[in-house]
Short mmCIF file of C-alpha atoms in Angstrom, two decimals:
data_model
loop_
_atom_site.label_atom_id
_atom_site.label_comp_id
_atom_site.label_asym_id
_atom_site.label_seq_id
_atom_site.Cartn_x
_atom_site.Cartn_y
_atom_site.Cartn_z
CA ALA A 143 150.09 217.04 81.55
CA GLN A 144 147.01 218.67 82.81
CA SER A 145 144.14 219.93 80.64
CA VAL A 146 140.60 221.17 80.97
CA THR A 147 137.65 220.73 78.61
CA GLN A 148 134.49 222.77 78.82
CA LEU A 149 131.60 221.27 76.85
CA GLY A 150 129.67 223.89 74.95
CA SER A 151 131.10 227.34 74.29
CA HIS A 152 127.65 228.92 74.67
CA VAL A 153 124.70 227.78 76.97
CA SER A 154 121.42 229.67 77.05
CA VAL A 155 118.81 229.21 79.78
CA SER A 156 115.61 230.92 80.85
CA GLU A 157 115.54 232.96 83.97
CA GLY A 158 114.61 230.54 86.81
CA ALA A 159 115.83 227.54 85.04
CA LEU A 160 118.61 225.23 86.11
CA VAL A 161 122.19 226.20 85.09
CA LEU A 162 124.54 223.36 84.24
CA LEU A 163 128.04 224.21 82.89
CA ARG A 164 130.23 221.14 82.10
CA CYS A 165 133.90 220.74 82.80
CA ASN A 166 136.06 217.65 82.47
CA TYR A 167 139.80 217.53 83.41
CA SER A 168 142.79 215.39 82.95
CA SER A 169 145.52 215.37 85.53
CA SER A 170 148.38 213.04 86.42
CA VAL A 171 148.35 214.29 89.98
CA PRO A 172 145.43 214.98 92.44
CA PRO A 173 143.84 217.91 90.84
CA TYR A 174 142.86 221.23 92.43
CA LEU A 175 139.87 222.62 90.47
CA PHE A 176 138.44 226.14 90.17
CA TRP A 177 135.53 227.91 88.53
CA TYR A 178 135.94 231.68 87.62
CA VAL A 179 133.40 234.09 86.28
CA GLN A 180 134.11 237.00 83.93
CA TYR A 181 131.42 239.69 83.68
CA PRO A 182 131.59 241.99 80.60
CA ASN A 183 134.67 244.25 80.52
CA GLN A 184 136.04 242.89 83.74
CA GLY A 185 138.68 240.41 84.85
CA LEU A 186 138.05 236.95 86.21
CA GLN A 187 136.56 236.41 89.73
CA LEU A 188 136.76 233.21 91.83
CA LEU A 189 133.43 231.41 92.03
CA LEU A 190 134.63 228.37 93.95
CA LYS A 191 137.46 225.98 94.39
CA TYR A 192 137.85 222.16 95.11
CA THR A 193 140.90 221.26 97.19
CA SER A 194 139.97 217.67 98.33
CA ALA A 195 138.17 218.60 101.50
CA ALA A 196 134.67 217.87 100.20
CA THR A 197 133.46 216.72 96.87
CA LEU A 198 130.50 219.11 96.80
CA VAL A 199 131.63 222.63 96.86
CA LYS A 200 129.55 225.72 97.42
CA GLY A 201 130.54 229.05 95.88
CA ILE A 202 129.34 232.62 95.72
CA ASN A 203 126.03 233.73 94.13
CA GLY A 204 124.29 230.30 94.75
CA PHE A 205 126.63 228.28 92.49
CA GLU A 206 128.05 224.88 93.47
CA ALA A 207 130.12 222.20 91.80
CA GLU A 208 130.64 218.45 92.46
CA PHE A 209 133.98 216.68 92.07
CA LYS A 210 133.51 213.29 90.51
CA LYS A 211 136.76 211.42 90.26
CA SER A 212 135.40 208.47 88.47
CA GLU A 213 134.07 210.73 85.75
CA THR A 214 136.89 213.31 85.95
CA SER A 215 134.30 215.99 86.09
CA PHE A 216 133.68 219.14 88.01
CA HIS A 217 130.44 220.55 86.56
CA LEU A 218 129.01 223.92 87.88
CA THR A 219 125.31 224.17 88.63
CA LYS A 220 122.84 226.65 89.99
CA PRO A 221 119.28 225.68 90.75
CA SER A 222 117.65 228.91 89.45
CA ALA A 223 119.24 231.27 86.90
CA HIS A 224 119.10 235.02 87.37
CA MET A 225 119.52 237.61 84.71
CA SER A 226 122.73 238.81 86.54
CA ASP A 227 124.31 235.39 85.98
CA ALA A 228 124.90 236.12 82.29
CA ALA A 229 128.64 236.00 81.97
CA GLU A 230 131.53 233.76 80.72
CA TYR A 231 132.56 230.94 83.02
CA PHE A 232 136.00 229.33 83.10
CA CYS A 233 137.06 226.02 84.64
CA ALA A 234 140.70 225.62 85.63
CA VAL A 235 142.90 222.94 87.09
CA SER A 236 146.13 223.00 89.15
CA GLY A 237 148.23 220.33 90.90
CA GLU A 238 150.85 219.91 93.45
CA ASN A 239 153.57 219.82 90.79
CA GLN A 240 152.33 222.90 89.14
CA GLY A 241 152.95 225.62 91.72
CA GLY A 242 150.40 228.36 91.34
CA LYS A 243 149.97 227.87 87.59
CA LEU A 244 146.47 227.27 86.48
CA ILE A 245 145.39 225.64 83.25
CA PHE A 246 142.15 227.11 81.95
CA GLY A 247 139.38 225.72 79.81
CA GLN A 248 138.08 227.43 76.66
CA GLY A 249 135.23 229.08 78.61
CA THR A 250 131.48 228.86 78.39
CA GLU A 251 129.25 231.92 77.76
CA LEU A 252 126.03 231.72 79.64
CA SER A 253 123.01 233.70 78.37
CA VAL A 254 119.90 234.11 80.47
CA LYS A 255 116.62 234.86 78.70
CA PRO A 256 113.78 236.71 80.55
CA ASP B 2 140.61 243.28 99.33
CA VAL B 3 143.26 242.34 96.80
CA LYS B 4 143.63 244.82 93.99
CA VAL B 5 145.50 244.00 90.77
CA THR B 6 145.81 247.13 88.52
CA GLN B 7 146.70 247.06 84.91
CA SER B 8 147.98 250.37 83.61
CA SER B 9 145.88 250.54 80.38
CA ARG B 10 142.41 249.46 79.68
CA TYR B 11 142.85 249.87 75.85
CA LEU B 12 145.94 250.22 73.82
CA VAL B 13 146.52 250.62 70.10
CA LYS B 14 149.97 250.12 68.68
CA ARG B 15 151.59 249.77 65.21
CA THR B 16 153.37 246.61 63.96
CA GLY B 17 157.04 246.63 65.05
CA GLU B 18 156.52 248.90 68.04
CA LYS B 19 157.91 247.79 71.45
CA VAL B 20 154.90 247.58 73.87
CA PHE B 21 154.95 247.54 77.62
CA LEU B 22 151.97 246.26 79.64
CA GLU B 23 152.23 247.03 83.39
CA CYS B 24 150.64 245.31 86.30
CA VAL B 25 150.71 246.18 89.94
CA GLN B 26 149.25 244.31 92.89
CA ASP B 27 148.87 245.59 96.49
CA MET B 28 148.70 242.42 98.58
CA ASP B 29 152.33 241.44 98.75
CA HIS B 30 151.70 238.27 96.60
CA GLU B 31 154.71 236.26 95.72
CA ASN B 32 153.36 234.92 92.34
CA MET B 33 152.32 236.95 89.38
CA PHE B 34 151.07 235.74 85.96
CA TRP B 35 150.38 237.04 82.46
CA TYR B 36 147.63 235.38 80.43
CA ARG B 37 146.15 236.20 77.00
CA GLN B 38 142.56 235.65 76.32
CA ASP B 39 141.14 234.92 72.87
CA PRO B 40 137.64 233.85 71.89
CA GLY B 41 137.31 230.04 71.76
CA LEU B 42 140.83 229.59 73.33
CA GLY B 43 140.24 230.58 76.90
CA LEU B 44 143.20 231.88 78.85
CA ARG B 45 146.68 230.90 77.86
CA LEU B 46 149.68 231.45 80.12
CA ILE B 47 152.42 233.57 78.67
CA TYR B 48 154.83 233.99 81.58
CA PHE B 49 154.85 233.82 85.35
CA SER B 50 157.01 234.73 88.26
CA TYR B 51 157.35 233.28 91.76
CA ASP B 52 159.65 235.95 93.05
CA VAL B 53 161.38 239.20 92.30
CA LYS B 54 163.86 238.83 89.30
CA MET B 55 162.41 235.33 88.77
CA LYS B 56 160.49 234.34 85.57
CA GLU B 57 159.30 231.22 83.94
CA LYS B 58 157.90 230.57 80.57
CA GLY B 59 154.30 229.60 80.23
CA ASP B 60 152.62 227.79 77.29
CA ILE B 61 152.96 230.60 74.67
CA PRO B 62 156.06 232.67 75.48
CA GLU B 63 157.15 233.38 71.95
CA GLY B 64 157.31 237.05 71.05
CA TYR B 65 157.07 238.14 74.72
CA SER B 66 159.30 238.86 77.67
CA VAL B 67 158.76 240.00 81.20
CA SER B 68 160.39 241.90 84.00
CA ARG B 69 159.91 241.69 87.70
CA GLU B 70 162.21 244.09 89.49
CA LYS B 71 159.95 244.77 92.44
CA LYS B 72 157.59 242.37 94.10
CA GLU B 73 154.39 244.32 93.37
CA ARG B 74 155.10 244.97 89.66
CA PHE B 75 155.10 242.57 86.74
CA SER B 76 155.65 243.87 83.25
CA LEU B 77 154.99 242.20 79.98
CA ILE B 78 156.95 243.37 76.94
CA LEU B 79 156.19 242.74 73.27
CA GLU B 80 159.58 243.40 71.72
CA SER B 81 158.13 243.88 68.23
CA ALA B 82 154.41 243.90 68.13
CA SER B 83 152.70 241.86 65.49
CA THR B 84 149.08 241.66 64.39
CA ASN B 85 148.73 238.13 65.84
CA GLN B 86 149.38 239.65 69.25
CA THR B 87 146.03 241.58 69.14
CA SER B 88 144.27 240.18 72.14
CA MET B 89 142.99 240.71 75.74
CA TYR B 90 145.85 240.50 78.25
CA LEU B 91 145.18 239.63 81.87
CA CYS B 92 147.49 239.93 84.80
CA ALA B 93 146.96 237.99 87.93
CA SER B 94 148.57 237.38 91.32
CA SER B 95 148.38 234.81 94.08
CA PHE B 96 149.74 234.04 97.48
CA GLY B 97 152.28 231.28 98.25
CA ASP B 98 155.67 229.95 97.32
CA ARG B 99 156.44 227.92 94.29
CA VAL B 100 155.66 224.59 96.08
CA GLY B 101 152.70 225.55 98.18
CA SER B 102 150.63 227.81 96.02
CA TYR B 103 148.84 225.18 93.95
CA ASN B 104 145.51 225.78 95.65
CA SER B 105 145.76 229.57 95.99
CA PRO B 106 143.15 231.35 93.88
CA LEU B 107 144.40 233.84 91.38
CA HIS B 108 143.32 237.49 91.63
CA PHE B 109 142.90 239.23 88.23
CA GLY B 110 143.21 242.64 86.88
CA ASN B 111 140.49 244.01 84.52
CA GLY B 112 142.65 243.35 81.47
CA THR B 113 144.22 245.40 78.84
CA ARG B 114 142.81 245.09 75.28
CA LEU B 115 145.68 245.51 72.84
CA THR B 116 145.13 246.10 69.17
CA VAL B 117 148.08 245.90 66.83
CA THR B 118 147.55 247.51 63.43
#
């Protein structure tokens, strides 16, 4: 069975500081990994996805994530936080035996202080 | 741009009522999903559908049913609403067939916040 664990339900950073949101997964098949962002009162939007082409994946709004098989991790980073990055972030996993079904983590709320 | 539209943004219903949540997508996607979102629990899959008239149970189907009579429309039904079904409900769609859609991103609607009193 597949599962996703996001470490830290709430992360707070100062504007301009590094953003690091942690995601660990378990999967019995090669995983396909996603990060989504949810701004207040909106649905989820895709930030980036890993599909085995490259271990470092670049997404929208300056975010990137690195797939580390040995650590079963897919952490999301951004070098310099902006106030507009304040949102909830979800990591999700799928696999070749899962069709289009995604399993989501619990979410991490990011706050950005001025 | 893919648009997934959920018919209601906010809904208040009484315990025991039958509730319909409607979702329509305009990109001819094969796959459609219903998730519920609760604080600290993330998104949990209720039901999904790979094709018209097809449906499969997700992780928490109890108390819910679905209907997909047309490709673009996927309805979630609460047969007899209960207070523990108070939640945010999110509909999503994606491209691809059952086998090949594992790396297709989901496109989400803005959600329906349901309160059952």
